[in-house]
Coordinates of C-alpha atoms in Angstrom, one line a residue:
X1 CA -0.4 0.0 -0.1
X2 CA 1.5 3.5 -1.2
X3 CA 1.8 6.4 1.1
X4 CA -1.0 8.2 -0.6
X5 CA -3.9 4.8 -0.5
X6 CA -3.0 4.5 3.1
X7 CA -4.2 8.3 4.1
X8 CA -6.8 7.7 1.7
X9 CA -7.8 5.0 3.4
X10 CA -7.1 6.5 7.1
X11 CA -9.5 9.6 5.5
X12 CA -12.1 6.9 4.2
X13 CA -11.9 6.8 1.2
X14 CA -13.9 3.9 -1.1
X15 CA -12.3 1.3 -1.9
X16 CA -10.1 1.1 -4.8
X17 CA -11.1 0.1 -8.3
X18 CA -7.3 -0.6 -10.8
X19 CA -8.0 -0.3 -14.5
X20 CA -5.5 -1.9 -16.8
X21 CA -6.6 -0.2 -20.2
X22 CA -4.8 -1.9 -24.0
X23 CA -4.9 0.1 -26.3
X24 CA -3.9 4.2 -26.6
X25 CA -5.5 6.1 -29.3
X26 CA -8.9 7.7 -30.4
X27 CA -10.7 5.6 -27.6
X28 CA -7.7 4.9 -25.2
X29 CA -8.6 8.6 -24.9
X30 CA -11.8 9.1 -24.5
X31 CA -11.8 6.0 -22.0
X32 CA -8.1 7.6 -20.4
X33 CA -11.4 10.6 -19.7
X34 CA -13.6 8.5 -18.8
X35 CA -11.9 7.0 -15.9
X36 CA -10.0 9.3 -14.6
X37 CA -13.0 11.6 -14.2
X38 CA -16.0 9.9 -12.9
X39 CA -14.6 9.8 -9.9
X40 CA -14.3 13.1 -9.3
X41 CA -17.7 14.2 -10.8
X42 CA -20.1 10.4 -8.8
X43 CA -20.9 9.3 -5.5
X44 CA -18.6 5.9 -5.9
X45 CA -18.9 2.7 -4.1
X46 CA -15.5 1.9 -5.4
X47 CA -13.0 4.2 -6.9
X48 CA -11.7 4.0 -9.9
X49 CA -7.1 4.6 -10.9
X50 CA -5.8 4.1 -13.6
X51 CA -3.4 1.0 -12.3
X52 CA -2.0 0.6 -16.2
X53 CA -2.0 1.4 -20.0
X54 CA -0.7 -0.7 -22.9
X55 CA 0.7 -0.3 -26.2
X56 CA 3.2 -2.0 -28.4
X57 CA 4.9 0.6 -29.3
X58 CA 6.1 1.3 -26.0
X59 CA 7.3 4.9 -27.3
X60 CA 4.0 6.5 -28.2
X61 CA 2.4 4.3 -25.0
X62 CA 4.7 6.1 -22.4
X63 CA 3.7 9.6 -24.0
X64 CA -0.3 8.0 -23.8
X65 CA 0.5 7.2 -20.2
X66 CA 1.9 10.6 -19.2
X67 CA -0.7 12.7 -21.1
X68 CA -3.1 10.9 -19.6
X69 CA -2.0 9.7 -16.2
X70 CA -1.9 5.8 -15.8
X71 CA 0.3 4.9 -13.7
X72 CA 1.6 2.5 -15.1
X73 CA 3.1 0.6 -18.8
X74 CA 3.0 -2.3 -20.1
X75 CA 3.7 -3.6 -24.0
X76 CA 2.0 -6.9 -23.7
X77 CA -1.6 -7.5 -23.3
X78 CA -0.6 -10.5 -21.8
X79 CA 1.2 -8.5 -18.5
X80 CA -1.3 -6.3 -18.2
X81 CA -3.9 -8.7 -17.4
X82 CA -1.5 -10.3 -14.7
X83 CA -1.0 -7.4 -12.8
X84 CA -2.3 -7.8 -9.1
X85 CA -3.3 -4.0 -9.3
X86 CA -5.7 -4.7 -12.2
X87 CA -9.5 -5.6 -11.9
X88 CA -11.0 -3.9 -14.4
X89 CA -9.6 -4.9 -18.1
X90 CA -10.3 -2.5 -20.6
X91 CA -10.1 -3.4 -24.8
X92 CA -9.5 -0.7 -26.7
X93 CA -8.0 -2.1 -30.0
X94 CA -8.9 -3.1 -33.1
X95 CA -11.8 -5.7 -33.5
X96 CA -9.7 -8.7 -34.1
X97 CA -7.9 -8.8 -31.2
X98 CA -10.9 -7.6 -28.7
X99 CA -11.8 -11.9 -29.0
X100 CA -8.4 -12.6 -27.4
X101 CA -8.1 -10.3 -24.9
X102 CA -11.7 -10.1 -23.2
X103 CA -11.9 -14.1 -22.9
X104 CA -8.3 -13.8 -21.8
X105 CA -9.4 -11.1 -19.6
X106 CA -12.4 -12.7 -18.1
X107 CA -10.4 -16.1 -17.3
X108 CA -8.0 -14.7 -15.4
X109 CA -10.9 -13.7 -13.2
X110 CA -10.5 -9.7 -14.1
X111 CA -14.1 -7.7 -15.0
X112 CA -13.8 -6.6 -18.8
X113 CA -14.8 -3.4 -20.8
X114 CA -14.8 -4.5 -25.0
X115 CA -15.8 -1.2 -27.3
X116 CA -17.4 -2.6 -30.1
X117 CA -18.5 -4.1 -32.2
X118 CA -18.0 -6.6 -30.0
X119 CA -16.0 -8.7 -32.7
X120 CA -15.4 -8.8 -36.5
X121 CA -17.6 -12.0 -36.2
X122 CA -20.8 -13.6 -35.2
X123 CA -18.2 -16.5 -34.2
X124 CA -16.2 -14.2 -31.6
X125 CA -19.1 -12.4 -30.3
X126 CA -19.9 -15.9 -29.5
X127 CA -17.2 -16.8 -27.8
X128 CA -17.2 -13.9 -26.2
X129 CA -20.4 -14.3 -24.7
X130 CA -19.7 -18.4 -23.1
X131 CA -16.9 -16.9 -21.7
X132 CA -18.7 -14.0 -19.6
X133 CA -21.3 -16.6 -18.5
X134 CA -18.5 -18.7 -17.7
X135 CA -17.4 -15.7 -15.8
X136 CA -20.6 -14.4 -14.0
X137 CA -20.9 -17.8 -12.1
X138 CA -16.9 -16.6 -11.1
X139 CA -18.7 -13.2 -10.1
X140 CA -16.6 -11.1 -13.0
X141 CA -18.5 -9.1 -15.4
X142 CA -19.1 -8.2 -18.6
X143 CA -19.5 -5.3 -20.7
X144 CA -19.6 -4.1 -24.2
X145 CA -19.2 -0.3 -24.8
X146 CA -21.6 1.5 -26.4
X147 CA -21.7 5.4 -25.5
X148 CA -24.1 6.5 -27.0
X149 CA -27.0 4.8 -25.1
X150 CA -24.4 7.7 -22.5
X151 CA -25.9 10.5 -24.3
X152 CA -28.6 11.7 -21.6
X153 CA -31.2 12.9 -24.2
X154 CA -30.8 9.5 -25.5
X155 CA -31.5 7.7 -21.8
X156 CA -34.5 9.8 -21.9
X157 CA -35.9 9.1 -25.1
X158 CA -35.6 5.6 -24.2
X159 CA -38.1 5.7 -20.7
X160 CA -40.3 8.3 -23.0
X161 CA -40.6 5.6 -25.0
X162 CA -41.0 3.0 -21.8
X163 CA -43.7 5.0 -20.6
X164 CA -45.7 5.0 -23.6
X165 CA -45.8 8.3 -24.9
X166 CA -44.9 7.0 -28.1
X167 CA -47.4 4.7 -28.1
X168 CA -47.3 1.7 -30.4
X169 CA -44.3 1.4 -32.9
X170 CA -44.1 2.1 -36.4
X171 CA -40.9 3.9 -37.8
X172 CA -37.5 3.6 -36.3
X173 CA -34.4 6.1 -39.2
X174 CA -32.0 6.7 -37.9
X175 CA -28.4 7.9 -39.9
X176 CA -24.9 8.2 -39.2
X177 CA -22.1 10.2 -41.2
X178 CA -19.4 11.3 -41.7
X179 CA -16.7 12.8 -44.4
X180 CA -12.6 12.3 -43.6
X181 CA -13.1 9.7 -46.2
X182 CA -13.8 11.6 -49.0
X183 CA -10.6 12.4 -50.2
X184 CA -9.0 9.9 -52.8
X185 CA -5.3 10.2 -50.8
X186 CA -6.4 10.1 -48.0
X187 CA -3.9 6.7 -46.6
X188 CA -4.8 3.4 -46.0
X189 CA -5.6 2.5 -42.2
X190 CA -6.4 -0.4 -40.1
X191 CA -9.9 0.6 -40.7
X192 CA -10.0 0.3 -44.2
X193 CA -8.9 -3.5 -44.1
X194 CA -11.2 -6.4 -42.6
X195 CA -8.8 -8.4 -41.2
X196 CA -8.4 -5.5 -38.4
X197 CA -11.9 -4.3 -38.9
X198 CA -13.8 -6.9 -39.6
X199 CA -16.5 -4.2 -42.2
X200 CA -16.0 -0.2 -42.5
X201 CA -19.0 2.1 -42.2
X202 CA -20.6 -0.7 -41.3
X203 CA -19.2 -1.8 -38.5
X204 CA -18.1 1.2 -37.5
X205 CA -21.1 3.4 -37.5
X206 CA -23.9 1.2 -38.1
X207 CA -22.7 -0.7 -34.9
X208 CA -24.3 2.2 -33.2
X209 CA -26.9 3.3 -34.8
X210 CA -28.6 -0.7 -34.8
X211 CA -28.2 -0.2 -30.5
X212 CA -29.3 3.3 -30.8
X213 CA -32.3 1.8 -31.8
X214 CA -33.1 -1.5 -30.6
X215 CA -31.9 -0.1 -27.2
X216 CA -35.3 3.0 -27.7
X217 CA -37.6 0.7 -28.9
X218 CA -37.0 -2.3 -26.2
X219 CA -36.7 -4.8 -29.4
X220 CA -34.3 -7.1 -32.2
X221 CA -34.3 -6.2 -35.3
X222 CA -35.4 -9.1 -37.1
X223 CA -34.7 -8.9 -40.5
X224 CA -32.7 -6.3 -43.0
X225 CA -32.6 -6.1 -46.6
X226 CA -28.5 -4.4 -47.9
X227 CA -26.4 -2.5 -50.1
X228 CA -22.7 -1.3 -49.4
X229 CA -20.1 -0.2 -51.9
X230 CA -16.3 1.1 -51.3
X231 CA -16.3 3.3 -53.8
X232 CA -12.8 3.8 -54.0
X233 CA -11.0 0.5 -54.0
X234 CA -7.3 1.5 -53.5
X235 CA -5.9 3.5 -51.3
X236 CA -2.1 4.7 -50.5
X237 CA -0.2 2.5 -48.5
X238 CA 0.5 3.7 -45.3
X239 CA 4.1 4.7 -44.1
X240 CA 5.1 2.9 -40.5
X241 CA 7.1 5.7 -38.8
X242 CA 3.3 7.3 -39.8
X243 CA 1.0 5.0 -37.4
X244 CA -1.9 5.9 -39.8
X245 CA -2.0 9.4 -41.0
X246 CA 0.7 10.1 -44.1
X247 CA 1.6 7.3 -46.9
X248 CA 4.4 6.7 -48.4
X249 CA 6.8 8.4 -50.8
X250 CA 6.5 5.3 -53.4
X251 CA 2.8 6.2 -55.0
X252 CA 2.3 3.0 -53.7
X253 CA -2.0 1.5 -53.4
X254 CA -3.2 -0.9 -51.4
X255 CA -6.6 -2.8 -51.8
X256 CA -10.2 -1.3 -49.5
X257 CA -11.2 -4.5 -48.9
X258 CA -13.9 -3.0 -46.3
X259 CA -17.1 -0.5 -47.7
X260 CA -16.7 3.5 -46.9
X261 CA -21.2 3.3 -47.2
X262 CA -23.8 0.9 -45.9
X263 CA -27.7 1.6 -46.6
X264 CA -29.8 -1.3 -44.9
X265 CA -33.9 -1.6 -43.8
X266 CA -35.2 -3.5 -41.4
X267 CA -38.2 -4.6 -39.5
X268 CA -38.8 -4.6 -35.8
X269 CA -40.4 -7.5 -33.5
X270 CA -42.9 -5.9 -33.0
X271 CA -43.9 -5.2 -37.2
X272 CA -42.1 -1.6 -36.6
X273 CA -40.4 -0.3 -39.7
X274 CA -36.4 0.9 -39.6
X275 CA -33.9 2.9 -42.0
X276 CA -30.4 3.2 -41.0
X277 CA -27.4 5.0 -43.2
X278 CA -23.9 5.0 -42.4
X279 CA -21.3 6.5 -44.2
X280 CA -17.7 7.8 -44.1
X281 CA -17.5 9.7 -48.1
X282 CA -20.8 12.1 -46.5
X283 CA -19.0 15.7 -47.3
X284 CA -19.7 17.8 -45.3
X285 CA -20.6 15.9 -42.1
X286 CA -18.0 15.1 -39.5
X287 CA -19.7 12.9 -37.1
X288 CA -23.9 13.6 -38.1
X289 CA -26.1 10.9 -35.9
X290 CA -29.7 11.7 -36.1
X291 CA -32.7 9.6 -35.4
X292 CA -36.2 9.8 -36.3
X293 CA -39.0 6.8 -33.7
X294 CA -42.9 8.0 -34.5
X295 CA -45.2 6.3 -33.0
X296 CA -49.4 6.0 -32.8
X297 CA -49.1 9.1 -30.2
X298 CA -46.4 11.3 -30.8
X299 CA -42.2 11.0 -32.3
X300 CA -38.9 11.6 -30.8
X301 CA -36.0 13.0 -32.3
X302 CA -32.6 13.6 -31.2
X303 CA -29.4 15.0 -33.2
X304 CA -25.7 14.0 -31.8
X305 CA -24.9 17.3 -33.1
X306 CA -27.5 18.7 -30.2
X307 CA -27.0 16.4 -27.6
X308 CA -28.5 18.2 -24.7
X309 CA -31.1 18.2 -26.7
X310 CA -34.6 16.0 -27.7
X311 CA -37.5 17.2 -29.8
X312 CA -40.9 15.6 -29.3
X313 CA -43.9 16.0 -30.4
X314 CA -47.3 14.6 -28.5
X315 CA -49.9 13.9 -31.2
X316 CA -52.6 13.9 -28.5
X317 CA -52.6 17.6 -27.5
X318 CA -54.8 19.9 -30.2
X319 CA -53.9 20.1 -34.0
X320 CA -54.0 23.8 -33.9
X321 CA -51.7 24.1 -30.8
X322 CA -50.2 20.8 -31.1
X323 CA -45.9 20.4 -33.2
X324 CA -42.3 19.6 -32.3
X325 CA -40.7 20.9 -29.1
X326 CA -37.8 21.6 -28.3
X327 CA -35.8 19.8 -24.6
X328 CA -33.4 21.1 -22.7
X329 CA -31.9 17.3 -21.4
X330 CA -29.6 19.4 -18.5
X331 CA -32.6 19.5 -15.5
X332 CA -31.0 16.7 -12.1
X333 CA -34.0 14.9 -13.0
X334 CA -32.6 13.7 -16.2
X335 CA -30.2 10.8 -16.5
X336 CA -26.8 11.1 -15.4
X337 CA -27.2 14.7 -14.8
X338 CA -27.6 15.2 -10.6
X339 CA -24.0 15.3 -10.8
X340 CA -23.0 17.4 -13.0
X341 CA -23.6 21.7 -13.8
X342 CA -26.6 23.4 -13.7
X343 CA -29.5 23.3 -15.9
X344 CA -28.4 24.6 -19.2
X345 CA -25.3 23.9 -18.3
X346 CA -24.6 21.5 -21.4
X347 CA -22.3 18.8 -22.0
X348 CA -20.5 16.8 -24.4
X349 CA -19.0 13.7 -26.1
X350 CA -16.8 12.7 -23.7
X351 CA -19.4 12.8 -20.7
X352 CA -20.4 9.7 -22.1
X353 CA -17.3 8.2 -21.8
X354 CA -17.5 9.5 -17.6
X355 CA -21.1 7.6 -17.4
X356 CA -20.5 4.3 -19.2
X357 CA -17.2 4.6 -16.6
X358 CA -19.5 5.1 -14.0
X359 CA -22.2 2.6 -14.7
X360 CA -19.9 -0.3 -14.7
X361 CA -18.0 0.6 -10.9
X362 CA -21.1 0.7 -10.1
X363 CA -21.8 -2.8 -11.1
X364 CA -19.0 -4.0 -10.3
X365 CA -19.4 -2.7 -6.8
X366 CA -22.4 -4.5 -6.7
X367 CA -22.5 -7.1 -8.2
X368 CA -25.4 -6.2 -10.8
X369 CA -25.0 -7.3 -14.7
X370 CA -24.4 -4.2 -16.2
X371 CA -26.0 -3.2 -19.6
X372 CA -25.0 -3.7 -22.1
X373 CA -24.0 -7.1 -22.4
X374 CA -21.9 -9.3 -24.3
X375 CA -25.4 -10.7 -25.7
X376 CA -26.6 -7.6 -26.9
X377 CA -23.1 -6.6 -28.1
X378 CA -23.9 -10.5 -29.8
X379 CA -27.1 -9.1 -30.9
X380 CA -25.6 -6.2 -32.6
X381 CA -23.0 -8.4 -34.6
X382 CA -25.8 -10.7 -36.0
X383 CA -27.4 -8.3 -37.2
X384 CA -24.3 -6.9 -38.7
X385 CA -23.3 -10.0 -40.2
X386 CA -27.2 -9.6 -41.8
X387 CA -26.7 -7.1 -43.3
X388 CA -22.9 -7.6 -45.7
X389 CA -24.5 -11.1 -46.4
X390 CA -28.0 -9.0 -47.5
X391 CA -25.6 -6.2 -49.3
X392 CA -23.9 -9.2 -50.5
X393 CA -26.6 -10.6 -52.9
X394 CA -28.0 -7.3 -53.2
X395 CA -30.9 -6.7 -50.8
X396 CA -32.0 -10.2 -50.1
X397 CA -34.1 -9.1 -47.2
X398 CA -32.0 -11.8 -44.6
X399 CA -34.0 -12.4 -41.0
X400 CA -31.1 -12.0 -38.7
X401 CA -30.8 -15.0 -36.4
X402 CA -32.5 -13.6 -32.1
X403 CA -30.6 -14.0 -29.0
X404 CA -31.7 -17.6 -27.2
X405 CA -31.5 -18.2 -23.1
X406 CA -28.2 -19.5 -23.9
X407 CA -27.2 -15.8 -25.1
X408 CA -27.5 -14.4 -21.2
X409 CA -29.3 -11.5 -23.5
X410 CA -30.0 -8.9 -21.3
X411 CA -32.4 -6.3 -21.1

């Protein structure tokens, strides 16, 4: 026990929960922010501490550790899992390593948070669910990181739907558009290689909007009809030094093996219709996630670029005064907001990772199952696979296999 830990114990501070994170780039930075901040905002039963961060490039991972406040560095994720000061393993690596790391961590007696999509294939996701179920019997918990569930306005939208404010649901439409691949000179990074990323815009962005549709409605997608396209089929090879940010000077190119965009329709279990669009080739759109849900009694709409707001239409009101109204989701009665700033003081993207960390810490302390579970991640993976299968068959309607009791489905 360090002198600081001893003094905290004497002062009645909560016990600590050691976090070990594998990966240190974009998602690593976002997760670091969440772990570092959660215990300073929320009154948590245990306090997360940044015990160790892992990456293969020792210089880069040491720089990340210094920047984000991690106490130690590892260059082999197996060594990180072996550490006695790590109780939670946070997997922020490309999808091709999710299954191996997460399963090993669960078998070593660690709790696990794994970034979305859960895996690169249904088979890997199923193996992860089986490992999570076995670990749960030993007291370990597993959660998949769909951070947009933790936007207060999104959580509040689910509450309104659960309360029946929209009545029977009829339509769901969701789009997620970005433009960082519009330039054909953008280099061939790992996100454009199927063996590492699993899929392109579909897995990167589509996983989020599939999860949001199922989370908000409380229903699974049971079938899809899809189209996908790779508009730029070759890109400049990446310099090993630049780690994905610049091309080599020799003009060499390599094949893009994932989709640039995917569009698909679907049907929810209740019969409600859904439509989805995911693209990284939509010029002018930076992180444009839009959703709208229509029911017999009303509608809800959300725009990630205005993430403190929710649009709500109550169709039971008299027509002369009815219409969409803006709900500013910053009141202490709204989800997560009792610990933040006074009403009207907006939150941002980074706060979703703070909320995610809070939810997992509270679940670990209470021994309750966190959501979204690995089984929820598997359900999304099955939809992604059905979309790819349908697109390969030129939009043929493809049923989505449903979770069974053996899949450990959660609400």
